[in-house]
XYZ file of C-alpha atoms in Angstrom:
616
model
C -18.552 368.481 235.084
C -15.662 366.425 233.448
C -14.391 367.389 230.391
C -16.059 364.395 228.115
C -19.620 365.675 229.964
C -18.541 369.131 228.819
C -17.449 367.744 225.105
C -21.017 366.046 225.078
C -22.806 369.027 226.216
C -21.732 371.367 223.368
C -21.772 369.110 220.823
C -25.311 367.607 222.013
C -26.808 370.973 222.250
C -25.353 372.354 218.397
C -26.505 369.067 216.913
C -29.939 369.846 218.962
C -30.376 372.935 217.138
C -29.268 371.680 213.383
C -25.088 371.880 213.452
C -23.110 368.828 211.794
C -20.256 367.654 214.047
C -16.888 367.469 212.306
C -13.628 366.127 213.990
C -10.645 367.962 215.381
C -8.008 368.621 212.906
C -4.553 367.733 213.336
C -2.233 369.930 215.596
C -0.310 370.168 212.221
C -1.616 371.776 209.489
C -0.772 370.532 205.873
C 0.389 372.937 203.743
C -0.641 376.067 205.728
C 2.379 378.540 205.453
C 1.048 380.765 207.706
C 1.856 378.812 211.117
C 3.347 375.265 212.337
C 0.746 374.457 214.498
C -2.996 374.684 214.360
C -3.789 377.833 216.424
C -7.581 378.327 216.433
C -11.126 376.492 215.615
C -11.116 379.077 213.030
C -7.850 377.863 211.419
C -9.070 374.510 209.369
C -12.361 376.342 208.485
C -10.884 379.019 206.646
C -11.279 377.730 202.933
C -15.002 377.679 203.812
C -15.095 381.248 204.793
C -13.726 381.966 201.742
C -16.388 380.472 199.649
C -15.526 376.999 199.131
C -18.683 374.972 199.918
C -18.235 372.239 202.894
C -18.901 368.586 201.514
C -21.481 368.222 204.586
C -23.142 371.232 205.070
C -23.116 374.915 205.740
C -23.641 374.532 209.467
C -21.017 372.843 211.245
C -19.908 372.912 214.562
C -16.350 370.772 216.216
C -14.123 370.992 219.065
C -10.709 371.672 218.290
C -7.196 370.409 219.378
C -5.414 374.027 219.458
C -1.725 374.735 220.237
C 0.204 378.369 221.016
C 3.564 378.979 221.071
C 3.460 382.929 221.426
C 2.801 382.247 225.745
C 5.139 379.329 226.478
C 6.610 381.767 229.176
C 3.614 382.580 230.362
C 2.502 379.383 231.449
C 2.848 379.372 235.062
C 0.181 381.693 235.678
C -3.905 381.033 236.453
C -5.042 381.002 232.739
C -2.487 380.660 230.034
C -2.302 377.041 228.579
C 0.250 375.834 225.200
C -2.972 373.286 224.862
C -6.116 373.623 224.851
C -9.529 372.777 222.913
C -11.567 375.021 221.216
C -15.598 375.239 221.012
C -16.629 376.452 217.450
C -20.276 376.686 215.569
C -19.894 377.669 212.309
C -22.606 379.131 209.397
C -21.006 379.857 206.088
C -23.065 382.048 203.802
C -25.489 382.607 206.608
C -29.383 383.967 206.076
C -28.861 388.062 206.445
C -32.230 388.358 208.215
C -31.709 386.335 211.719
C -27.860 384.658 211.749
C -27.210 387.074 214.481
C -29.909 386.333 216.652
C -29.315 382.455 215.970
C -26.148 382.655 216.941
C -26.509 384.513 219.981
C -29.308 382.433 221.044
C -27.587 379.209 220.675
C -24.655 380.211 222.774
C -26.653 382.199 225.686
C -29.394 379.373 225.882
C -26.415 376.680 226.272
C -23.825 378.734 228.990
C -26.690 380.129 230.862
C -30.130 377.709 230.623
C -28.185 374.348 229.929
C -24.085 374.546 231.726
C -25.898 377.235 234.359
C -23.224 379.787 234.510
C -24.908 382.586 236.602
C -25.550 385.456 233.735
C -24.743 388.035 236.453
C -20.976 387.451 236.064
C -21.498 387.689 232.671
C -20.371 390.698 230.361
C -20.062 391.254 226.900
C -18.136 393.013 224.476
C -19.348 394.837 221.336
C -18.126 396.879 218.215
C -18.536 400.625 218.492
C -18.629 401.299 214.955
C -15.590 403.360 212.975
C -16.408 406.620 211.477
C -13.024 406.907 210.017
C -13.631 403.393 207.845
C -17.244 404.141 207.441
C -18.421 401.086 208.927
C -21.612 401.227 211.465
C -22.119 400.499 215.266
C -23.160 396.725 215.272
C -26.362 398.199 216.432
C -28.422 394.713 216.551
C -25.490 392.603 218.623
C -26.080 395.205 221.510
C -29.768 394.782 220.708
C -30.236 391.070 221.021
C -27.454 391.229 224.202
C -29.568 393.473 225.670
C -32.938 391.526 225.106
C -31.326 388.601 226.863
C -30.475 390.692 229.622
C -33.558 391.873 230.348
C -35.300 388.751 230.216
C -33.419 387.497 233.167
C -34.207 390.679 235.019
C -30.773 392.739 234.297
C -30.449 396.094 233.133
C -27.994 396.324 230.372
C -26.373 399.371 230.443
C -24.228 400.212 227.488
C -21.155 401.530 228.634
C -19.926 403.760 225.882
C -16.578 404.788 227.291
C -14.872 401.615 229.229
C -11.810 402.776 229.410
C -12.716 405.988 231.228
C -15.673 404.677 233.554
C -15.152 400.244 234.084
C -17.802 399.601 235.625
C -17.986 402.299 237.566
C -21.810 403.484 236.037
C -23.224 399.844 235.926
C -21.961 398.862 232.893
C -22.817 395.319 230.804
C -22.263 396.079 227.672
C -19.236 397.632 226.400
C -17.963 399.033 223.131
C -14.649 399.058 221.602
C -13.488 400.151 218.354
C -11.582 397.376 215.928
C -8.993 396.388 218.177
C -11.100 394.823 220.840
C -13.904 394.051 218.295
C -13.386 393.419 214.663
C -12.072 390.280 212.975
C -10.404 389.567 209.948
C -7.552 387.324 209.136
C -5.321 390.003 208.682
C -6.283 391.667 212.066
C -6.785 395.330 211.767
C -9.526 396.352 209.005
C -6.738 398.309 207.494
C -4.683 395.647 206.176
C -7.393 393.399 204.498
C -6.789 392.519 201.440
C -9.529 393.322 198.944
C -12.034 390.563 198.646
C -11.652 389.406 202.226
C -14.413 388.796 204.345
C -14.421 390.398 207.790
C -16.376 392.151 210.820
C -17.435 392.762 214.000
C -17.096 390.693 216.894
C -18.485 390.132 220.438
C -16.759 388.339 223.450
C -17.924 386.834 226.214
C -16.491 387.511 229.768
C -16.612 386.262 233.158
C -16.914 388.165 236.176
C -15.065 386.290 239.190
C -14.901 389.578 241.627
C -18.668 391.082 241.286
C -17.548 393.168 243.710
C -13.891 394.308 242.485
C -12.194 397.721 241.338
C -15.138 399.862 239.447
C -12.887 400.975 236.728
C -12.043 397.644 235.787
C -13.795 396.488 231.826
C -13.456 393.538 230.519
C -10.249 394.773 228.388
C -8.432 396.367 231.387
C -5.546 394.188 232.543
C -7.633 393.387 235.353
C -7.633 389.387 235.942
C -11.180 390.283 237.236
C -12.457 389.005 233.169
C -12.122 385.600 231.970
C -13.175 385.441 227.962
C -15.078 382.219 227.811
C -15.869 382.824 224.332
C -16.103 384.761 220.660
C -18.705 385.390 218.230
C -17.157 386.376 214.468
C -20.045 387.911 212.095
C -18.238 388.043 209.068
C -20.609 390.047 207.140
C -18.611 393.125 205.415
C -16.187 391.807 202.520
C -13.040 394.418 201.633
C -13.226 396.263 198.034
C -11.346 399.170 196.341
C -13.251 401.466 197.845
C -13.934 400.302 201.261
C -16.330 397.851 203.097
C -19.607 395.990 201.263
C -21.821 394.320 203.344
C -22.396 390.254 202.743
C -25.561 389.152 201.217
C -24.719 385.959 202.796
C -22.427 386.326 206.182
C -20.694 383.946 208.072
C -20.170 382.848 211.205
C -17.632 381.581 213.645
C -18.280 380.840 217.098
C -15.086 380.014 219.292
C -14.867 379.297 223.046
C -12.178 377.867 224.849
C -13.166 374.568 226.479
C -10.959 374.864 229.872
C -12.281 378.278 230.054
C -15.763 377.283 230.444
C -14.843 375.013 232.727
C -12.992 377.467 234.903
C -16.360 379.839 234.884
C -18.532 376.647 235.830
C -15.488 376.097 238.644
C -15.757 379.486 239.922
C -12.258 379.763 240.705
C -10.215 381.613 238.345
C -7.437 378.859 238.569
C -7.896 376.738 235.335
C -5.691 374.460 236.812
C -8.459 374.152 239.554
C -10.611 372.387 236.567
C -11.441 368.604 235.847
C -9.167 368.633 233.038
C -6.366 369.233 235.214
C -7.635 367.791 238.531
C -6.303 363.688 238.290
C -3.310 364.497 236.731
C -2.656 367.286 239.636
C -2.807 364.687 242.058
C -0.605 362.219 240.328
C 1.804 364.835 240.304
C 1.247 365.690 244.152
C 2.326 361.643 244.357
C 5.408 361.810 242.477
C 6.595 365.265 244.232
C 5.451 364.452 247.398
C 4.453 368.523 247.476
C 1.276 370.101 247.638
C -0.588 371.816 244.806
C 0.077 375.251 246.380
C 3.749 375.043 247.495
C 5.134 375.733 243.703
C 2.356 377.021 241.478
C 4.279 378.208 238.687
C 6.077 374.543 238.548
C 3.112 372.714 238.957
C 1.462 374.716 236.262
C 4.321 374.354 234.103
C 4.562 370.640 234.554
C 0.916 369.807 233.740
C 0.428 372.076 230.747
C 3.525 370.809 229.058
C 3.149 367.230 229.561
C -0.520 367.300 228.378
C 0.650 369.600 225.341
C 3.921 367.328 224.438
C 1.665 364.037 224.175
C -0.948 365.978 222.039
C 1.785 366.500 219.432
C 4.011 363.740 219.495
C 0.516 361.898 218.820
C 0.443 364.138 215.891
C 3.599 363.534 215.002
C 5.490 366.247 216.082
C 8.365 364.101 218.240
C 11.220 366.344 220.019
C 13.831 367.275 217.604
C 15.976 370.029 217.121
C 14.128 372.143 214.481
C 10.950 373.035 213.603
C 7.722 371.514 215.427
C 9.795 368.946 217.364
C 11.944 371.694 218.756
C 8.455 372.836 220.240
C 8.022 369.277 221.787
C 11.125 368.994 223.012
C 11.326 372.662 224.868
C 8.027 371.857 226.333
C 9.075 368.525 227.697
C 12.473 370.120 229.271
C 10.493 372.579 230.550
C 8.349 370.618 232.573
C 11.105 367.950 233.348
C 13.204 371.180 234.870
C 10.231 372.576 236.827
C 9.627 368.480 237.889
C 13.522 368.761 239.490
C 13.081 372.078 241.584
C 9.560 370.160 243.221
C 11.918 367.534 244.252
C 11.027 364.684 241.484
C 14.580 363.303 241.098
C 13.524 360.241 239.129
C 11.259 359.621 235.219
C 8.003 361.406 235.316
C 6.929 362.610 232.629
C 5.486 359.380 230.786
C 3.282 358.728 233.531
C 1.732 361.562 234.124
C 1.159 361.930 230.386
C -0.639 358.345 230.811
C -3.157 360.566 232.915
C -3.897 362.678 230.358
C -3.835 359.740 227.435
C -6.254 357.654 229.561
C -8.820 360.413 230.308
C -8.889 361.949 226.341
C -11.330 359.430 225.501
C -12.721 361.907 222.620
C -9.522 361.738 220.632
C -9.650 358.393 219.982
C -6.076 359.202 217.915
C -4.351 359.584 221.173
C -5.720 356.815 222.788
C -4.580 354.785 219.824
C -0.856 355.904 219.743
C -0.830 355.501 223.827
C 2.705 353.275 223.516
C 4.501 355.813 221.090
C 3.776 358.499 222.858
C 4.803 357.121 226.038
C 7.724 355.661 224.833
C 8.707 358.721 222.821
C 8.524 360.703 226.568
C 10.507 358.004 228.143
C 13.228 357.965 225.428
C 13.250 362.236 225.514
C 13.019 362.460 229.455
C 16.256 359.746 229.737
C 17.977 361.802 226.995
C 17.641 365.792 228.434
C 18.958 364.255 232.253
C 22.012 363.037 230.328
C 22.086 365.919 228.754
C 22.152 367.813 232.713
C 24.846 365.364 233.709
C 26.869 366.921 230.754
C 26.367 370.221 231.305
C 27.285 370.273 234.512
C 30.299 368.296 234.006
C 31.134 370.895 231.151
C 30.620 373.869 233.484
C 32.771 372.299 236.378
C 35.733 371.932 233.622
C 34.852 375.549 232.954
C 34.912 377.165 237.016
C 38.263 375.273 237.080
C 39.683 376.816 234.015
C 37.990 380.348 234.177
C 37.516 380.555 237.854
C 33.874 382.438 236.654
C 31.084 382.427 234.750
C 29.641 385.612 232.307
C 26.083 385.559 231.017
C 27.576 384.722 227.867
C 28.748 381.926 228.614
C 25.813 380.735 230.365
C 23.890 381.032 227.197
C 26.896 379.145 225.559
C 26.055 376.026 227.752
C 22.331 376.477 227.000
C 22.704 376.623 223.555
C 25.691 373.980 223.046
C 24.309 371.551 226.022
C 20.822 372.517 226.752
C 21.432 373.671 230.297
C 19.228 376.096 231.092
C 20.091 379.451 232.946
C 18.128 378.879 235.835
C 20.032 375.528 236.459
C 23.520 376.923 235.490
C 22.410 379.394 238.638
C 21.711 376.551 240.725
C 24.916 374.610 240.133
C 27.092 377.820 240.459
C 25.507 379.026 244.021
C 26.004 375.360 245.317
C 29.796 375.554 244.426
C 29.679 378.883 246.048
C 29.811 381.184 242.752
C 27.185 383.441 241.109
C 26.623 384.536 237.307
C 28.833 387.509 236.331
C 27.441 390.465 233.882
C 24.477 388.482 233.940
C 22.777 390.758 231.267
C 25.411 389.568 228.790
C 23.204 386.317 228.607
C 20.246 388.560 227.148
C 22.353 389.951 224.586
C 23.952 387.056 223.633
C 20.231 385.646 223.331
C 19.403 388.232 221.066
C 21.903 387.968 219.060
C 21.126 384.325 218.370
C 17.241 385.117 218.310
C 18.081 387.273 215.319
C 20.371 385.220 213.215
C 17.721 382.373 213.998
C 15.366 384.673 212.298
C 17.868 385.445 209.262
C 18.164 381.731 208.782
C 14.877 381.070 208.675
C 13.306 384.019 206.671
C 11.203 381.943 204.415
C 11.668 378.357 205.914
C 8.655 376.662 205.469
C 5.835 375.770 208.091
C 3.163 373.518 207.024
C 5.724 372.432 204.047
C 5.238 375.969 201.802
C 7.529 378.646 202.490
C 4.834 380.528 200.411
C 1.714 379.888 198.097
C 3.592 381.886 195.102
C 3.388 380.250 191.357
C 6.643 378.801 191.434
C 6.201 377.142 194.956
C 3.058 375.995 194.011
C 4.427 374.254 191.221
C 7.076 372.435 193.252
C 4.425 371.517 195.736
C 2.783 369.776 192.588
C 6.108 368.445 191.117
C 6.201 366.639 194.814
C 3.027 364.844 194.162
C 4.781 363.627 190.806
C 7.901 362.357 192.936
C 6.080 360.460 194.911
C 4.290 358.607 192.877
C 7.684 358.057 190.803
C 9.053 357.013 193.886
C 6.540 354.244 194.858
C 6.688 353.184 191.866
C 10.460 352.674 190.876
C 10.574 351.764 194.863
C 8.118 350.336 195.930
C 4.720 350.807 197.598
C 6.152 351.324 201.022
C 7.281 354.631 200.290
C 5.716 357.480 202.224
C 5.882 360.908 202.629
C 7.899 362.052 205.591
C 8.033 365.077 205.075
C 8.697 368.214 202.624
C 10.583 371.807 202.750
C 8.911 373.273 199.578
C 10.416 377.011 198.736
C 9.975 379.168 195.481
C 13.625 377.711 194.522
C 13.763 373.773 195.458
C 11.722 371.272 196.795
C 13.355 369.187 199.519
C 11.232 366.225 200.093
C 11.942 362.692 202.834
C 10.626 359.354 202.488
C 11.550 356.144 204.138
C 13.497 354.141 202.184
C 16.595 351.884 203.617
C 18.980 351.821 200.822
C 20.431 354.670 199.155
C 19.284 355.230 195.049
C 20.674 354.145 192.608
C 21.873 356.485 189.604
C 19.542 353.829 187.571
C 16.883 354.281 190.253
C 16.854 357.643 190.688
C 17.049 358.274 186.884
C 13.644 356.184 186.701
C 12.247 358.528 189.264
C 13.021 361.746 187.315
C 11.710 360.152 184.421
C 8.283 359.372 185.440
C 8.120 362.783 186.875
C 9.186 364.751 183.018
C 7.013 361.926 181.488
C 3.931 363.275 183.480
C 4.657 366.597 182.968
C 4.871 365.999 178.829
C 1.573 364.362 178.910
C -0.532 367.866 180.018
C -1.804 366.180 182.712
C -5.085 367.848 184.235
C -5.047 368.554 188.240
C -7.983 368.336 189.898
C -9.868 367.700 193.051
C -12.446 366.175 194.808
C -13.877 365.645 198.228
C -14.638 362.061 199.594
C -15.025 359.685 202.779
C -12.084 358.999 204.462
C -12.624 355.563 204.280
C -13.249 355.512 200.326
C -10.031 357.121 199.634
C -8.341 354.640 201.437
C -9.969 351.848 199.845
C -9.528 353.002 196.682
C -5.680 353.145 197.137
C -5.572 357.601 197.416
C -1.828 357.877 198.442
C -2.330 359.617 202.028
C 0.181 359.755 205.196
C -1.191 360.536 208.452
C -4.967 358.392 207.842
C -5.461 358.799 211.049
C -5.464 362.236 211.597
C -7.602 363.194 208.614
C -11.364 364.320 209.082
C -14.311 362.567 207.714
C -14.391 364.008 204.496
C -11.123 364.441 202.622
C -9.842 366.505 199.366
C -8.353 364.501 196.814
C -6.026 365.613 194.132
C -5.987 363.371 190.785
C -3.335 364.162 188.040
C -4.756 362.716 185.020
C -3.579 363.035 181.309
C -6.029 363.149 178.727
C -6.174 359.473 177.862
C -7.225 358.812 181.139
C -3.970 357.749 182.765
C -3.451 358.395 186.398
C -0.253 360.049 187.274
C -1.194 360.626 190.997
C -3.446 360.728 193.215
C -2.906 361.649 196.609
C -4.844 363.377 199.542
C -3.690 367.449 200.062
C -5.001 370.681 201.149
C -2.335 372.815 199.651
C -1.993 374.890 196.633
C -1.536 373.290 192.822
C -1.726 374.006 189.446
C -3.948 373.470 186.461
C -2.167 371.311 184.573
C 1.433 369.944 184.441
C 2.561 371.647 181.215
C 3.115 374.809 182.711
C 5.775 372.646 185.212
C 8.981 372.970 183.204
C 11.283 370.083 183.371
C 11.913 368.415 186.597
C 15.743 367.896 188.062
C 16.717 365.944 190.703
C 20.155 367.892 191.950
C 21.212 365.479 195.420
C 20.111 362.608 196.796
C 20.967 361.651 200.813
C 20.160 360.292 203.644
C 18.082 362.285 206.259
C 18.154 360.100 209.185
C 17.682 356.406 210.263
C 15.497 354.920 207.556
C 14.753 358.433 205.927
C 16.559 359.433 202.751
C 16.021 363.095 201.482
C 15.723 364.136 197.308
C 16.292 367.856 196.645
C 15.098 368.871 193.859
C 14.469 372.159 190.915
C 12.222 373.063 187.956
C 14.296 374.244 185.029
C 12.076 376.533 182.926
């Protein structure tokens, strides 16, 4: 199956059975302070979970564009990807009666009667119930599991205890407490906060060695298991005193989409899959190496490259901070592991084409083709300058020093980029090794946590925080932009915004830098709006009929459908601003204060940068 028949499938079959198909959300979330990247289906769906009613519907299912960081060095193995897409069916405020059995259903009826996995290798995971938080054994998941079971002529034994037995007494069904099985957003049950919706969850495994160790369960370490996907019944909500169950529960289905694939494969390898398979053999071509003579590099390679093209579509281009440091790693990454399978020339761009030309359901991508290529050209041409320079800089050093310390072979990685592995390389071909080698994880450390003291409340997403006084920055910025365009032009754009409790920082393009006059206009408009008790408010509309109707909005192309629109509007009707946002504001401007601009620079080529305060 290739990954647009697998796409079609899912989406085909939810449709089938009464979902509405959204699109993918952007890789970068706006105004989420909780991540820099989009991370799970679950992620864009959470204001609906919460309560807020979905503009088309209450069943919805999508396939998501996901990126994680946590596994970068991880990725070299069978299964872990940066990239990958996620499967989701969503019910909010579900019927209590059958939402269970629907959803269970739905997702045996399409892995087993329409993809055909074999529902031998499959297993499932269920909640055990907590005696200690009072809340029950999800009695009617292992109910409906085992009905489905049965009616393909399998026993399902519940296996009660799986990390004493595995498998070892025949065991299909197996309970964990709220580790393995609950979900909330804040993880454990324990640290909920009250009025959060949570619960129970059951997974989905594959079984690729029927016949392996018996004490392996599907959350043993054993790469016997492949999860291939999630169901999330969110039907207890948090209070005072403990758990309440939902009147009206919610869903949330999630699979990952490679996954699948590697179960429909039957090789544990999801590198092995169709979404990997072209571009594999491009890269065999530019290597001139097979598949299975480097793994890990080959892995590496593919992964990255597909991930780096996904975000720089998104606009996350390699930079030194934030989501473009991501990029950029990535891409060095790969371009390293490219040099030790013996690619010596640029690569990168064209295997990304590969990937570009094959995403036909991202129609984003296939749009920004060019930029992305040339953005991979420009970074691939930069980081092997960047090697010639580093180990120019470590030659000067051998001939000063007569040695290198781990130290100072995180000193070239952190001043030049060269990586440790390379500084390795260059030393044993001049005949010299690292010395006190574990100096370079200590000196790593030591940067890893001033990195972390820097950044303790940097913003992701834009908002270091959702507090009262961010919030109202985050609305101020609305204010500025508007003021902007206006004193400016219409030309100006949003290109970005560091939004704490303290300051707004916030980049436009502009080519010139402000005038005092200018700039005073700009602060102006901004007070002026704020004096007039301007009401904030929202609403949700087509995509198209924002646009049309001149809704201030930056990345058009990687909204959904349906966006939310926030109008700032005094009560005589004027419109201060109205712009597209999914982030926090406030009622109305006269509880702003009055709004300072304190600096006003340039923040690169064609950028300038406004910092701004609020002075009560």
């Amino acid at each position: 199956m290739t990954p647009n028949q697998l796409r079609e499938s899912y989406i085909g079959y939810m449709k089938k059975i009464g979902a509405s198909q959204v699109p993918s959300a952007s890789l970068l979330p706006e105004n989420d302070p909780s991540t820099l990247f989009t991370g799970s289906g679950m992620q864009p769906m959470v204001p609906y979970l919460l309560g807020e009613k979905h503009p088309i519907g209450n069943e919805i299912t999508d396939i998501q564009k996901c990126l994680r960081t946590v596994d970068i060095d991880e990725v070299g193995d069978m299964s872990h990807l940066t990239f990958f897409e996620m499967t989701g069916r969503w019910e909010f405020g579900a019927n209590e009666d059958n939402y269970k059995k629907k959803q269970i259903d739905a997702i045996w009826d399409w892995q087993i009667n329409e993809l055909g996995i074999d529902p031998h290798r499959l297993y499932i995971s269920a909640f055990k119930g907590s005696e200690e938080l009072h809340i029950e054994r999800d009695t009617e998941t292992i109910r409906l599991w085992s009905e489905k079971f049965k009616a393909v002529g399998i026993e399902p034994v519940v296996e009660e205890e799986p990390y004493k037995y595995g498998t070892s007494r025949g065991g299909r069904i197996f309970l964990y407490g709220e580790k393995e099985n609950w979900w909330s957003r804040a993880g454990s049950p324990l640290d909920m906060p009250v009025g959060e919706p949570g619960g129970p969850d059951s997974e989905m495994f594959y079984d690729f060695e029927p016949d392996g160790d018996s004490l392996d369960h599907p959350a043993s370490d054993s790469e016997r298991f492949l999860e291939i996907g999630n169901n999330v019944f969110m039907c207890y909500k948090k209070e005072k005193d403990g758990f309440v169950k939902m009147k009206n529960p919610n869903i949330d289905y999630g699979g990952g989409l490679e996954r699948v694939a590697t179960a429909l494969n039957g090789s544990r390898d999801i590198y092995n899959t169709a979404f990997f398979l072209n571009a594999k053999q491009k890269l065999v071509e530019l290597s001139g190496k097979k598949y299975t003579d480097d793994l890990k590099s080959f892995r590496i390679i593919l992964d990255h490259v597909r991930a780096a093209a996904f975000l720089i579509s998104d606009g996350a281009e390699p930079a030194n901070n934030d989501v473009g440091y991501v990029t950029r790693r990535l891409l060095r990454r790969a371009i390293r592991a490219g040099r030790k399978i013996g690619i010596q020339g640029i690569f990168a761009g064209e295997l990304a084409e590969v990937f570009i030309d094959e995403a036909t359901a991202y129609n984003d991508l296939i749009a920004n083709k060019k930029k992305v290529l040339d953005v991979i050209n420009k970074e691939e041409n930069l980081f092997r300058k960047t090697l010639q320079q580093g180990e120019t800089e470590i030659g000067k050093h051998l001939k000063s020093k007569g040695r290198v310390t781990g130290a100072e072979a995180f000193y070239f990685y952190e001043t030049y980029g060269f990586p440790l592995e390379l500084t390795e390389e260059f030393l044993a071909e001049n005949g010299y090794r690292i010395e006190e080698k574990e100096s370079f994880t200590d000196a790593a450390k030591r940067h890893a946590e001033m990195s972390r003291t820097a950044s303790a409340g940097k913003f992701k997403g834009g908002l270091a925080d959702q507090s009262a006084k961010t919030t109202a920055l985050h609305t101020a910025a609305h204010l500025l932009l508007a003021g902007l365009r206006k004193v400016l032009g219409e030309h100006v754009m949003q290109k970005g915004s560091n939004i704490t409790a303290e300051r707004l920082r916030f980049d436009f393009n502009h080519d010139e830098k402000l005038t005092p006059l200018q700039l005073s206009e700009v602060e102006k408009f901004v007070n002026d709006a704020i004096a007039s008790k301007a009401a904030v408010s929202f609403s949700q509309l087509p995509k198209t009929e924002a646009k049309e109707n001149g809704v201030s909005g930056n990345f058009w192309d990687r909204y959904p459908d349906i966006v939310k629109v926030y109008t700032i509007r005094d009560a005589e009707g004027k419109i201060w601003s109205r712009e597209v946002c999914g982030g926090p504001h406030v009622e109305n401007t006269e509880c702003l204060g009055r709004f300072r601009i304190v600096k006003e620079q340039s923040s690169s080529a064609g950028v300038r940068r406004i910092k701004a305060v609020i002075d009560k």
